[in-house]
XYZ file of C-alpha atoms in Angstrom:
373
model
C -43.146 33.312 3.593
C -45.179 31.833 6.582
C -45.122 32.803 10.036
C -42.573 29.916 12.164
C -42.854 29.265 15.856
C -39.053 27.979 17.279
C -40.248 26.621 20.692
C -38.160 27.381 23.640
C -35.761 24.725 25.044
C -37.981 24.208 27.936
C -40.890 23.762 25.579
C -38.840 21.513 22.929
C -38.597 19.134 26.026
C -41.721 19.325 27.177
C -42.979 18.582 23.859
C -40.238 15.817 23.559
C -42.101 14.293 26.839
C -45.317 14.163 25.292
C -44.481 12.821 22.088
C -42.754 10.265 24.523
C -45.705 9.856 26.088
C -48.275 9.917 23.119
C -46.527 8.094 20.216
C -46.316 4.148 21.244
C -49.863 4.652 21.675
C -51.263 6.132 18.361
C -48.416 4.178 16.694
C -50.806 1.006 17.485
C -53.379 2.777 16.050
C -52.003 4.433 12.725
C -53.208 2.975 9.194
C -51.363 0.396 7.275
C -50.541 3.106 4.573
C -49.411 5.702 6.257
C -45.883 6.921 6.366
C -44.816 10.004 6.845
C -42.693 11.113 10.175
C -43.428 7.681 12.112
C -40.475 5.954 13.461
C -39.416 2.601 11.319
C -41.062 4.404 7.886
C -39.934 5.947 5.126
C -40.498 7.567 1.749
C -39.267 4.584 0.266
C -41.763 2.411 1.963
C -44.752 4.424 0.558
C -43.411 4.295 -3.112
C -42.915 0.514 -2.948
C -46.376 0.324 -1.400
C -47.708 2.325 -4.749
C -45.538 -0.112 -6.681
C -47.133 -3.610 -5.351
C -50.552 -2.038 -5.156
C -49.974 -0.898 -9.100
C -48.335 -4.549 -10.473
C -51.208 -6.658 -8.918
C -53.542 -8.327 -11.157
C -56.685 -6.670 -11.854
C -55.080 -3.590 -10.267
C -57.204 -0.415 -10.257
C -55.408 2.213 -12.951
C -57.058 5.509 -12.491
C -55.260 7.511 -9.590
C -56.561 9.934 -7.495
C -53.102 12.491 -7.190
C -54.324 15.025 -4.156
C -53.037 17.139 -1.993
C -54.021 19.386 1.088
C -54.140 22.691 1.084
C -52.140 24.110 4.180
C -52.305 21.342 6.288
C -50.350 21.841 8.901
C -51.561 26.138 9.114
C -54.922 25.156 8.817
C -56.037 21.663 11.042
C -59.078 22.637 13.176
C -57.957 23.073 16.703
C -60.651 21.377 18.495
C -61.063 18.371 16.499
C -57.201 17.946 17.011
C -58.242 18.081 20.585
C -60.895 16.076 20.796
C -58.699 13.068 19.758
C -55.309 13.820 22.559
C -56.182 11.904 25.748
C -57.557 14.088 28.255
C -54.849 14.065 30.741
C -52.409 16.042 27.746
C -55.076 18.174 26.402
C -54.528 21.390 28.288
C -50.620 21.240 27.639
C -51.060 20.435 23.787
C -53.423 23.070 23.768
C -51.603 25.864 25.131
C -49.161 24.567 22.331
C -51.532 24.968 19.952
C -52.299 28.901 20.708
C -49.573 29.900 21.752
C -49.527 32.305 18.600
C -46.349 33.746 16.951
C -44.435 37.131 17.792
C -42.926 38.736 14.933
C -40.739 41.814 15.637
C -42.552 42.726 18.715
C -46.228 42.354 16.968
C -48.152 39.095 18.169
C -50.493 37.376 16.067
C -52.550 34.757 17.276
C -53.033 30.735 16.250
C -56.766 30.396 15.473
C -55.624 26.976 13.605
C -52.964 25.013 12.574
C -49.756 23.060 14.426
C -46.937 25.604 15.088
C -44.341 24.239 12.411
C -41.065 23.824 13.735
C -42.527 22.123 16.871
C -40.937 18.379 17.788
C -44.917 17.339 18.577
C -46.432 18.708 15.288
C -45.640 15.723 12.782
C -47.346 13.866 15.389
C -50.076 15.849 15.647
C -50.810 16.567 12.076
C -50.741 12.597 11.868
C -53.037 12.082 14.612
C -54.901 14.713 13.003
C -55.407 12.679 9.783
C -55.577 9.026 10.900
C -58.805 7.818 9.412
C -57.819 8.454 5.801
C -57.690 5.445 4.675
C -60.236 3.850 6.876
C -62.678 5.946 4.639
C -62.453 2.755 1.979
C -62.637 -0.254 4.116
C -59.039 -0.693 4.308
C -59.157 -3.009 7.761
C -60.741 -5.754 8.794
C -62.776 -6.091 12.171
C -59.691 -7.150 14.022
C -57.621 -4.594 12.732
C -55.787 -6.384 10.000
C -55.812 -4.553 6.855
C -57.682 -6.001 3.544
C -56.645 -6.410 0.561
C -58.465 -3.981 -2.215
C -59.385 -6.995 -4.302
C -61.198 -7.801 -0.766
C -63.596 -5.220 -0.505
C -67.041 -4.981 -1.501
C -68.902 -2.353 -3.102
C -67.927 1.105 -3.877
C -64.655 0.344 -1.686
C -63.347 -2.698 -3.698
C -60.086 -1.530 -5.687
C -59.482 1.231 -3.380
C -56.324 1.896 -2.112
C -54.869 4.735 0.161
C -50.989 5.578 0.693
C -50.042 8.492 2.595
C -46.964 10.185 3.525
C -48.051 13.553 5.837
C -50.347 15.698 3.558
C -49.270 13.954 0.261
C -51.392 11.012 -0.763
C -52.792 8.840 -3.754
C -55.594 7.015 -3.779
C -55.827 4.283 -6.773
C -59.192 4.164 -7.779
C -61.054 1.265 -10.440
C -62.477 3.772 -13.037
C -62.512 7.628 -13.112
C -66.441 7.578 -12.349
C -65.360 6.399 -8.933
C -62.489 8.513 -8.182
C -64.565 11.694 -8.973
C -67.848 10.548 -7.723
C -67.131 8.556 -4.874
C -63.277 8.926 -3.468
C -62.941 12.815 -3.625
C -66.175 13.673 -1.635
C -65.751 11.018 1.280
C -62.149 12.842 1.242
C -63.494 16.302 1.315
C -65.786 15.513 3.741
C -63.544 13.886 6.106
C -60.879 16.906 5.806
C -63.778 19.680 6.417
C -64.397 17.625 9.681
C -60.825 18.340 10.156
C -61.115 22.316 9.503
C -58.919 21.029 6.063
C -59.405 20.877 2.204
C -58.332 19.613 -0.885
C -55.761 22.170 -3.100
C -57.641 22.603 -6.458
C -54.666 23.560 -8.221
C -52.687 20.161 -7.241
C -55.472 17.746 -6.548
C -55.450 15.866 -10.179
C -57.350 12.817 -11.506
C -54.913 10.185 -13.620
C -54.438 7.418 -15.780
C -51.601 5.264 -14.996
C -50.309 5.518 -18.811
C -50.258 9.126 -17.865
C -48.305 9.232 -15.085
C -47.972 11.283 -12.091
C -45.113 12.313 -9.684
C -45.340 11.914 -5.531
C -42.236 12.243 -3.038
C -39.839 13.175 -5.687
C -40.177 10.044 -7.936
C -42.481 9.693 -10.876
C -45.103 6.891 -11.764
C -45.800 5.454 -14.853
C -47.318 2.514 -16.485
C -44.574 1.516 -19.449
C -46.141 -1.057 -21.603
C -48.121 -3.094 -19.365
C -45.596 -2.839 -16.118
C -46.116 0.063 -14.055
C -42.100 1.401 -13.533
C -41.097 4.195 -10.910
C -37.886 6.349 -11.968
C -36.613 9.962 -10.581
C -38.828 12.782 -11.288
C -37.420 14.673 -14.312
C -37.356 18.296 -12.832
C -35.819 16.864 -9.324
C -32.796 15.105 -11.988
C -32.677 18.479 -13.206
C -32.442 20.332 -9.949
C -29.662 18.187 -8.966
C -27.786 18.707 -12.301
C -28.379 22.655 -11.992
C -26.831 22.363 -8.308
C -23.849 20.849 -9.058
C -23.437 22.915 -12.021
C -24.039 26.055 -10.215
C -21.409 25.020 -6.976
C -18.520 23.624 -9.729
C -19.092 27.119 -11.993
C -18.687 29.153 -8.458
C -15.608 27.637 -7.331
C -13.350 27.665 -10.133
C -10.450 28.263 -7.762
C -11.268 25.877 -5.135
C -8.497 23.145 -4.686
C -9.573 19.640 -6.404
C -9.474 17.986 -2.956
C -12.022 20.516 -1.721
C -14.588 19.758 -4.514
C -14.842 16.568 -4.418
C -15.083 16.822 -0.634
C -17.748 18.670 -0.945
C -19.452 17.145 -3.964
C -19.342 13.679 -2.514
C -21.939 14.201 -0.059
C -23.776 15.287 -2.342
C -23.600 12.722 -4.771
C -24.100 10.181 -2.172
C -26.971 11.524 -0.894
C -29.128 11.639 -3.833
C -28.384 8.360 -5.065
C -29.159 7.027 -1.726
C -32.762 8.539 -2.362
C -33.441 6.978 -5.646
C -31.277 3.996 -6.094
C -34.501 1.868 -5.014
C -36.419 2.347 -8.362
C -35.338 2.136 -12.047
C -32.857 5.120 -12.053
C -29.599 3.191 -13.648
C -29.740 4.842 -17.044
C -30.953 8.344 -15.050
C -27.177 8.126 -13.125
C -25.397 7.288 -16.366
C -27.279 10.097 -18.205
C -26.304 12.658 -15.482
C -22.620 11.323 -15.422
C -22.128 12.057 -19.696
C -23.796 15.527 -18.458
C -21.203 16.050 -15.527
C -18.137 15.415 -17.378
C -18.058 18.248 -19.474
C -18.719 20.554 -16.753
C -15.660 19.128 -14.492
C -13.819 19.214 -17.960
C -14.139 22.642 -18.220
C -13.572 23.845 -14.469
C -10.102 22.170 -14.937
C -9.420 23.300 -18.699
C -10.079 27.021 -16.985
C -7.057 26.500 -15.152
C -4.430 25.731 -17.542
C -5.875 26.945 -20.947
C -2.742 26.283 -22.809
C -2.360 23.199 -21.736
C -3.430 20.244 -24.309
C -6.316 17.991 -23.584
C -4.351 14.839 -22.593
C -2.106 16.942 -20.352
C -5.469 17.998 -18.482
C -6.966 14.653 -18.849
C -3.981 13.374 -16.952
C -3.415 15.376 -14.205
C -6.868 15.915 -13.248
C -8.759 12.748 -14.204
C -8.160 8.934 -13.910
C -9.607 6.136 -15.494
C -12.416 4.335 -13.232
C -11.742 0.898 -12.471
C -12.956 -1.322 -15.450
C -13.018 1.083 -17.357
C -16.002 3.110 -15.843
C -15.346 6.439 -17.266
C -13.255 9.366 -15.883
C -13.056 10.779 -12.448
C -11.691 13.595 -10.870
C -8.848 12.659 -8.891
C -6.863 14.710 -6.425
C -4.653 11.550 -5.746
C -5.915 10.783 -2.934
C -9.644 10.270 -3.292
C -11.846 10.835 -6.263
C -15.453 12.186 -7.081
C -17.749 9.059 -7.127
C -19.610 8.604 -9.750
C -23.787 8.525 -9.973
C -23.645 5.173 -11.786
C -20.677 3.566 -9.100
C -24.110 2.209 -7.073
C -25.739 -0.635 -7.855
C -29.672 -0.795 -7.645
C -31.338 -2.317 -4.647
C -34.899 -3.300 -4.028
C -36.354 -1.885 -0.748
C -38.523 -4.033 1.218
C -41.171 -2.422 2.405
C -42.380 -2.287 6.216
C -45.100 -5.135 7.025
C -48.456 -3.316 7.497
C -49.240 -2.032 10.433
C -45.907 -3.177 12.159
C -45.473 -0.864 15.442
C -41.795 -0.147 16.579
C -42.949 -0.388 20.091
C -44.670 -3.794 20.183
C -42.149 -5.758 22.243
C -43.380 -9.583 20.127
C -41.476 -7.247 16.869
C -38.461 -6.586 18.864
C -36.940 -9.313 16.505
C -38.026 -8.013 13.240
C -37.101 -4.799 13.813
C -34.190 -5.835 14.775
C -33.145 -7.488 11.459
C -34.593 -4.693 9.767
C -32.151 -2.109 11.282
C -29.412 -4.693 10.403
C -30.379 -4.966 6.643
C -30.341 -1.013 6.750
C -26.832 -0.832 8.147
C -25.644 -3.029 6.224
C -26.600 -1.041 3.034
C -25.461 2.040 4.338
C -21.836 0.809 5.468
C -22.030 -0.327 1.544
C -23.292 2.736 0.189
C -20.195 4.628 2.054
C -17.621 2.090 1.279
């Protein structure tokens, strides 16, 4: 439980304005490597970035796996400030303190963006921007550098950060403990912020780790990214739990709602190596839809069920609940694509990208017209 400040309308457009007004500019100015709540990036862009940094040759293999500790409650007011342009300080300000009312008791906002505010991704980002800067990640012109291009301390580093979630891929554990954590700590005290203890974990690649839902691993020399188990398992226990609570619900209205569902999460993690993950939750589904339609005619036999609730996917993909019109789709129905990650420090508002962008937006509608088809 955390205290949540809903804006007003007039302040959501205010807000709205200023994030107008404040976003083409630090979107020139943002790191290579960072992703989270910018317009054109994704979650998928920062795992494919941890991907190509991990397959290189002579890639570093000892990950720093950190997070912050109530970022967005705890980001120091006035050096949030002291980075907005002058002209929008006063406004954001007032944002920033405006404090939360809670059944007629106020308490005030020493720190922190009020969360549920349009502006606060923005700020927190703003907020953070420097990051990755910390290791020598750009040249003089702006351009970023390769790891393998660095010098000293810094070569073999590598930032990628989605909001308050990042990794840092370090060359040996000496360096990750000695050298990346306290430039980090350092930088986020600046920043009235600090690492979590509890979730802030040094790793081998052989070991593993798991960031935005997926999990990291090197697999006999090639360094493979497939769902996180306990998000597989979340997703199993939800449909379980929805099918087991709706045992009279018409077979049209399941899979109408289940589709979405299904959809959805595929969507998310049909970019890495998750083909045998949908099989594997497909032979755990069928039993479950097997029984919510055995339930319904228990002296039926199992062919009679088989029939009148199920039909054989086309070549012979396995069974699917079928109403007769429509049937529930099936995890392992969608093929495996490879996303292509954003080109560095590519700004949606830079009018010489209008065409890549472009083509980019394309290639994405394209995939989702195929992912609903």
């Amino acid at each position: 439980m955390r205290p949540l400040g809903i804006p007003t309308v007039k302040d959501r457009v205010m807000q709205a304005i200023v994030k107008l007004a404040l976003e083409p500019e630090w979107e020139s100015r943002f790191e290579a490597n960072s992703y989270g709540f910018r317009p054109g990036r994704s979650a998928h862009d920062a795992i494919k970035a941890i991907w190509l940094g991990l397959n290189q040759d002579g890639a570093s293999q000892w990950v720093v796996d950190a997070d912050i500790s109530g970022c967005f409650d705890n980001i120091d007011h006035e050096a949030l400030l002291s980075l907005v342009p002058e002209h929008l300080r006063e406004v954001v300000r007032r944002w920033l303190k405006a404090g939360v009312v809670e059944l007629g008791k106020r308490t005030e906002s020493d720190a922190g963006t009020p969360q549920g505010g349009i502006i606060s991704p923005l700020l927190a980002n703003i907020a953070l921007t420097g990051m990755e800067r910390l290791f020598e990640a750009e040249n003089q012109d702006g351009r970023p550098k390769l790891p393998s291009r660095r010098r000293g301390m810094n070569r073999g580093m590598h930032l990628i950060r989605y909001a308050d979630d990042f990794v840092v891929l370090c060359p040996t554990r000496e360096v990750a403990e000695q050298y990346a954590l306290p430039r980090l700590a350092n930088f986020l005290a600046s920043r009235g912020l600090q690492l979590s203890e509890a979730k802030t974990k040094v790793v081998h690649i052989s070991e593993g780790f798991d960031f935005l839902g997926f999990h990291v691993r090197d697999m006999s020399g090639k360094v493979l990214i497939k769902p996180q188990k306990t998000k597989v398992l979340g997703h199993l226990r939800a449909l379980s739990e929805y099918v087991r609570s709706h045992r009279q619900q018409p077979t049209a209205g399941l899979i109408r709602h289940l589709n979405p569902v299904i959809r959805g999460w595929v969507n998310y993690y049909r970019y890495v190596v998750s083909k045998r993950v949908f099989a594997k939750i497909d032979d755990a589904m069928w039993p479950m839809l097997y029984k919510w339609a055995k339930r319904r005619h228990p002296m039926k036999p199992h062919k009679w069920v088989q029939r009148r609730y199920f039909t054989n996917g086309a070549g012979g993909r396995g069974w699917q609940l079928n109403d007769g019109k429509r049937a529930l789709l099936k995890h392992d129905f969608f093929s495996i694509q490879r996303w292509i990650k954003v080109e560095g420090r590519a700004s949606p508002f830079d009018p010489e990208l209008r065409h890549y962008w472009m083509a980019r937006a394309s290639r994405r509608l394209k995939l989702r017209r195929a992912a609903t088809s």
